[in-house]
Amino acid sequence: MAKLDTILNTTITWKNWTSDADLLSLLSDLQANILKGHGRDHTKNVFLSFAGMKSDAVAGLLRDLSFVTTSALTQLREAEAFKATKLGGGTVVSVFLSAKGYAALSLPDANIPADASFRAGMRNRGRLNPMPLPFAGPPINDPEKEHWEKGEAWDSAKDDPDAMVLIADEQASLVGNSYSALQKVFAKHGATVLGSDIGLAQRRKQAGGDVRGEGIEHFGYVDGISQPLFLTEDFLDNNGMPKPRGKWDEEFKASQFVVSDPGNPTTFSCGSYFVYRKLEQNVKLSKQRERLLAQSVDPQNPDEDRAGAMVVGRFEDGTPALQSGPVAGAPTNDFDYTLDPVGLKCPVRAHVRKTNPRTPGDKSERSHIMARRGITYGPRKPDFSDEPETGVGLIFMAYMADVNQQFEFTQSAWANNTSFPFQPAVPAKKGVDFIISQVANSGDPSEKEWIDGHSQPQKVGVMDFVQTVTLMGGEYFFAPSISFLQSAPSLIANPPAELS
């Protein structure tokens, strides 16, 4: 374990796999999408129930799925192959188990991930009031399951999922082909498909940005820019030389996102806790609120772009709200809020500031950051001129080492907390995160005030929080090692001979 701790206690230099047998063992057993996003634009997230299945049937299903589960090493090598040859990688398949899914295996308790939030499940944790943190935090305030999406996996009439299988590829037809093949595997072992969520990445090309187009969410903003990086190669240029570092440190230890697999198939078997939330976005209401705020800040010359940036913390092209307007080029992470402590340029309640305060040197604050791997769902007009009220949104997915101290802390102590950030220079009440909060403001007048410090004299608008993002379903999962999936039959009591 000392050697595994050594690997995870820093960034992972994955290209050393050719000379480091321990690293090879880790990377070939760790699932894809954890160390780096898979990058495919089409996904199908399939949710399974093990109801009526005996533990040996569940173990047999996991064993068969292990042979198609993509490893981190395969994913990283395919990414390098694309850079060198422009030949794309194949389908990515990932497998996740909920606490209920682990229970169906009848494993010894020591072989089940120990995280208390994971074991309780998202539906139970989301209704706690207060949320147990190092202090009594605001509730996450998830809606009851009866108010979740109807008809598919999250319908209240259906079981909570025991497992999820993620299928990702560059074309929807390829995802469909893989699903058709896997359906036969599910049926063979007696698993029930509860339903599925279809991910469809939205992209917009802009000068100086990604040649494929920047990934955007349905409110129209570039998304997924600010990510923790925990591969050494991310900080090296094409010649292997260190890249310049920005004001915000993107480098994180792998141990903040990767943990030892309690199934313990091998010394270097690892996995990660995985939070899945399907979030519906009311685009029409969000844009109406942006227009109202713009009118309130400056009735004579309303600036909707600036109003949106005040709420989100970035302009639609990804330019930080610290700037007075969009800046040409690729979106940047080279900023913090040191010179704007009171929030005159970027309001302290802006979404990206609430969920990543970027305080230099604050190790405690950084410990709550997650590795987000979300994707949008639902169709839009190519120019985004439509403003749907339902049917579109974000499939929030994130990997972490501690569900309570990463996801739950971020949602409760930061996004839902009217008093965060805790800065003496800022009024006592800062207001909730207008994008993802699920609780209302407390009623303090300061929570409704929006100061535009870019104008001289400063302009102030007034607008209170209205929820435009609604949870439609979700669960806490664990992404086990591939060797655990393959060896699950050997962990259950008295497996049949054909599974041994």
Short mmCIF file of C-alpha atoms in Angstrom, two decimals, residues 79-305:
data_model
loop_
_atom_site.label_atom_id
_atom_site.label_comp_id
_atom_site.label_asym_id
_atom_site.label_seq_id
_atom_site.Cartn_x
_atom_site.Cartn_y
_atom_site.Cartn_z
CA ALA A 79 -5.93 10.02 -26.93
CA GLU A 80 -2.22 10.08 -27.79
CA ALA A 81 -2.89 8.09 -30.94
CA PHE A 82 -5.45 10.69 -32.02
CA LYS A 83 -2.93 13.50 -31.49
CA ALA A 84 -0.33 11.67 -33.55
CA THR A 85 -2.45 10.17 -36.32
CA LYS A 86 -5.93 11.75 -36.07
CA LEU A 87 -7.34 8.23 -35.76
CA GLY A 88 -10.11 8.29 -33.19
CA GLY A 89 -10.48 5.84 -30.35
CA GLY A 90 -13.32 3.40 -30.02
CA THR A 91 -16.31 3.08 -27.74
CA VAL A 92 -15.76 3.81 -24.05
CA VAL A 93 -17.65 1.64 -21.56
CA SER A 94 -17.69 2.29 -17.81
CA VAL A 95 -19.46 0.34 -15.08
CA PHE A 96 -20.72 1.70 -11.75
CA LEU A 97 -22.38 0.12 -8.71
CA SER A 98 -24.62 1.77 -6.13
CA ALA A 99 -24.58 0.66 -2.49
CA LYS A 100 -27.73 -1.30 -3.28
CA GLY A 101 -25.87 -2.99 -6.13
CA TYR A 102 -23.06 -4.02 -3.81
CA ALA A 103 -25.61 -5.42 -1.36
CA ALA A 104 -26.93 -7.68 -4.13
CA LEU A 105 -23.51 -9.35 -4.29
CA SER A 106 -23.68 -10.38 -0.60
CA LEU A 107 -20.03 -9.42 -0.11
CA PRO A 108 -18.23 -9.13 3.20
CA ASP A 109 -18.63 -5.60 4.54
CA ALA A 110 -14.89 -4.94 4.18
CA ASN A 111 -15.19 -5.38 0.40
CA ILE A 112 -17.86 -2.66 0.05
CA PRO A 113 -16.84 1.02 -0.34
CA ALA A 114 -17.02 2.56 3.12
CA ASP A 115 -18.06 6.14 2.33
CA ALA A 116 -21.10 6.83 4.57
CA SER A 117 -22.84 9.08 2.03
CA PHE A 118 -22.40 6.47 -0.70
CA ARG A 119 -23.86 3.77 1.52
CA ALA A 120 -26.88 5.90 2.44
CA GLY A 121 -27.59 6.86 -1.18
CA MET A 122 -28.29 10.21 -2.80
CA ARG A 123 -32.05 10.08 -2.29
CA ASN A 124 -31.64 9.78 1.48
CA ARG A 125 -28.76 12.24 1.81
CA GLY A 126 -30.45 14.86 -0.35
CA ARG A 127 -33.30 15.22 2.13
CA LEU A 128 -31.19 15.63 5.30
CA ASN A 129 -31.66 18.89 7.21
CA PRO A 130 -29.14 19.99 8.27
CA MET A 131 -26.48 18.41 6.07
CA PRO A 132 -23.84 16.86 8.39
CA LEU A 133 -20.52 18.52 7.55
CA PRO A 134 -17.79 19.64 9.95
CA PHE A 135 -20.64 21.99 10.87
CA ALA A 136 -24.41 21.81 10.40
CA GLY A 137 -24.74 22.83 6.76
CA PRO A 138 -27.83 23.93 4.84
CA PRO A 139 -29.84 21.03 3.36
CA ILE A 140 -29.13 20.01 -0.23
CA ASN A 141 -32.92 20.03 -0.51
CA ASP A 142 -33.35 17.56 -3.35
CA PRO A 143 -36.99 17.01 -4.33
CA GLU A 144 -38.66 13.78 -3.28
CA LYS A 145 -38.43 10.97 -5.84
CA GLU A 146 -42.14 11.31 -6.64
CA HIS A 147 -41.24 14.64 -8.26
CA TRP A 148 -38.41 13.20 -10.36
CA GLU A 149 -38.62 12.48 -14.08
CA LYS A 150 -41.44 10.18 -15.14
CA GLY A 151 -41.24 7.25 -17.52
CA GLU A 152 -37.52 6.45 -17.56
CA ALA A 153 -34.98 5.29 -14.97
CA TRP A 154 -35.94 7.85 -12.34
CA ASP A 155 -39.67 7.15 -12.25
CA SER A 156 -40.83 6.81 -8.63
CA ALA A 157 -42.65 3.60 -9.57
CA LYS A 158 -39.31 1.94 -10.38
CA ASP A 159 -36.55 0.57 -8.18
CA ASP A 160 -33.51 2.67 -7.41
CA PRO A 161 -30.66 1.59 -9.72
CA ASP A 162 -28.21 -1.09 -8.66
CA ALA A 163 -25.78 -0.27 -11.46
CA MET A 164 -25.11 2.09 -14.31
CA VAL A 165 -23.31 1.35 -17.56
CA LEU A 166 -21.97 4.35 -19.48
CA ILE A 167 -21.50 3.93 -23.23
CA ALA A 168 -19.73 6.76 -25.09
CA ASP A 169 -18.68 7.26 -28.70
CA GLU A 170 -18.39 9.91 -31.39
CA GLN A 171 -21.58 8.87 -33.19
CA ALA A 172 -25.00 8.06 -31.77
CA SER A 173 -25.26 5.05 -34.07
CA LEU A 174 -22.09 3.53 -32.61
CA VAL A 175 -23.43 4.03 -29.10
CA GLY A 176 -26.65 2.34 -30.21
CA ASN A 177 -24.77 -0.63 -31.66
CA SER A 178 -22.88 -1.15 -28.40
CA TYR A 179 -26.08 -0.89 -26.38
CA SER A 180 -27.78 -3.49 -28.56
CA ALA A 181 -24.93 -5.91 -27.87
CA LEU A 182 -24.95 -5.21 -24.13
CA GLN A 183 -28.72 -5.67 -23.90
CA LYS A 184 -28.14 -9.34 -24.64
CA VAL A 185 -25.62 -9.54 -21.80
CA PHE A 186 -28.05 -7.88 -19.38
CA ALA A 187 -30.84 -10.27 -20.39
CA LYS A 188 -28.59 -13.32 -20.20
CA HIS A 189 -27.99 -12.74 -16.49
CA GLY A 190 -31.49 -11.51 -15.64
CA ALA A 191 -30.80 -7.78 -15.11
CA THR A 192 -33.66 -5.35 -15.74
CA VAL A 193 -33.06 -2.15 -17.67
CA LEU A 194 -34.81 0.61 -15.71
CA GLY A 195 -34.20 3.20 -18.39
CA SER A 196 -31.46 5.37 -19.80
CA ASP A 197 -30.32 8.97 -20.15
CA ILE A 198 -28.97 10.10 -23.52
CA GLY A 199 -26.06 12.54 -23.46
CA LEU A 200 -25.61 14.87 -26.41
CA ALA A 201 -22.74 17.36 -26.24
CA GLN A 202 -23.49 20.89 -27.44
CA ARG A 203 -20.61 22.77 -29.05
CA ARG A 204 -19.97 26.26 -30.37
CA LYS A 205 -16.93 27.34 -32.35
CA GLN A 206 -15.24 30.59 -31.40
CA ALA A 207 -12.04 32.33 -32.42
CA GLY A 208 -8.97 30.90 -30.75
CA GLY A 209 -10.88 28.03 -29.19
CA ASP A 210 -11.09 24.27 -29.65
CA VAL A 211 -11.21 23.24 -33.32
CA ARG A 212 -14.17 20.98 -32.53
CA GLY A 213 -15.93 23.85 -30.79
CA GLU A 214 -16.17 24.66 -27.11
CA GLY A 215 -18.50 22.53 -25.02
CA ILE A 216 -21.44 24.64 -23.86
CA GLU A 217 -24.38 24.05 -21.53
CA HIS A 218 -27.99 24.94 -22.37
CA PHE A 219 -27.96 28.43 -20.88
CA GLY A 220 -25.35 29.14 -23.59
CA TYR A 221 -22.15 29.30 -21.53
CA VAL A 222 -18.88 27.50 -22.21
CA ASP A 223 -18.72 24.72 -19.63
CA GLY A 224 -16.14 22.37 -18.16
CA ILE A 225 -13.30 24.89 -18.38
CA SER A 226 -12.12 24.87 -14.79
CA GLN A 227 -11.06 21.30 -14.06
CA PRO A 228 -8.55 19.86 -11.60
CA LEU A 229 -5.65 18.22 -13.43
CA PHE A 230 -3.82 15.27 -11.92
CA LEU A 231 -1.73 13.94 -14.80
CA THR A 232 1.84 15.23 -14.96
CA GLU A 233 1.68 15.37 -18.76
CA ASP A 234 -1.04 18.05 -18.57
CA PHE A 235 1.60 20.48 -17.36
CA LEU A 236 4.17 19.75 -20.10
CA ASP A 237 4.32 21.13 -23.64
CA ASN A 238 4.92 19.03 -26.77
CA ASN A 239 8.66 19.13 -26.06
CA GLY A 240 8.26 17.86 -22.52
CA MET A 241 9.01 21.25 -21.00
CA PRO A 242 6.93 22.75 -18.17
CA LYS A 243 4.09 25.01 -19.30
CA PRO A 244 3.70 28.45 -17.70
CA ARG A 245 1.47 28.34 -14.60
CA GLY A 246 -1.48 30.70 -14.06
CA LYS A 247 -2.84 32.44 -10.98
CA TRP A 248 -5.08 29.50 -10.11
CA ASP A 249 -3.23 26.26 -9.49
CA GLU A 250 -4.86 23.49 -11.55
CA GLU A 251 -2.55 20.78 -10.19
CA PHE A 252 -4.10 18.31 -7.73
CA LYS A 253 -3.04 15.05 -6.14
CA ALA A 254 -4.60 11.98 -7.72
CA SER A 255 -5.68 10.83 -4.24
CA GLN A 256 -8.37 13.54 -4.23
CA PHE A 257 -10.21 11.56 -6.93
CA VAL A 258 -8.83 8.02 -6.86
CA VAL A 259 -9.09 5.59 -3.92
CA SER A 260 -8.06 2.03 -3.25
CA ASP A 261 -10.72 -0.48 -4.29
CA PRO A 262 -11.95 -2.21 -1.11
CA GLY A 263 -12.56 -5.33 -3.16
CA ASN A 264 -8.74 -5.63 -3.11
CA PRO A 265 -8.35 -7.80 -6.22
CA THR A 266 -4.74 -6.59 -6.56
CA THR A 267 -2.39 -4.31 -4.65
CA PHE A 268 -2.91 -1.53 -7.17
CA SER A 269 -6.64 -1.89 -7.81
CA CYS A 270 -8.36 1.50 -7.50
CA GLY A 271 -11.71 3.11 -8.12
CA SER A 272 -13.57 6.35 -7.49
CA TYR A 273 -16.83 7.56 -5.99
CA PHE A 274 -19.15 8.91 -8.66
CA VAL A 275 -22.03 11.37 -8.26
CA TYR A 276 -24.69 11.34 -10.98
CA ARG A 277 -27.41 14.00 -11.18
CA LYS A 278 -29.76 14.69 -14.08
CA LEU A 279 -30.47 18.42 -13.98
CA GLU A 280 -33.20 19.94 -16.16
CA GLN A 281 -32.60 23.55 -17.23
CA ASN A 282 -35.44 26.02 -17.83
CA VAL A 283 -33.72 28.07 -20.51
CA LYS A 284 -36.64 30.43 -21.09
CA LEU A 285 -36.90 31.40 -17.42
CA SER A 286 -33.13 31.79 -17.08
CA LYS A 287 -32.92 34.14 -20.06
CA GLN A 288 -35.92 36.12 -18.79
CA ARG A 289 -34.10 36.60 -15.49
CA GLU A 290 -30.95 37.77 -17.28
CA ARG A 291 -32.99 40.35 -19.19
CA LEU A 292 -34.70 41.52 -15.99
CA LEU A 293 -31.36 41.92 -14.22
CA ALA A 294 -29.89 43.84 -17.17
CA GLN A 295 -32.89 46.18 -17.12
CA SER A 296 -32.58 46.66 -13.36
CA VAL A 297 -28.84 47.42 -13.46
CA ASP A 298 -29.12 49.92 -16.32
CA PRO A 299 -32.67 50.76 -17.54
CA GLN A 300 -31.32 53.06 -20.25
CA ASN A 301 -28.73 50.70 -21.74
CA PRO A 302 -29.41 47.17 -20.52
CA ASP A 303 -26.49 44.79 -21.15
CA GLU A 304 -27.79 41.23 -21.13
CA ASP A 305 -24.34 39.75 -21.74
#
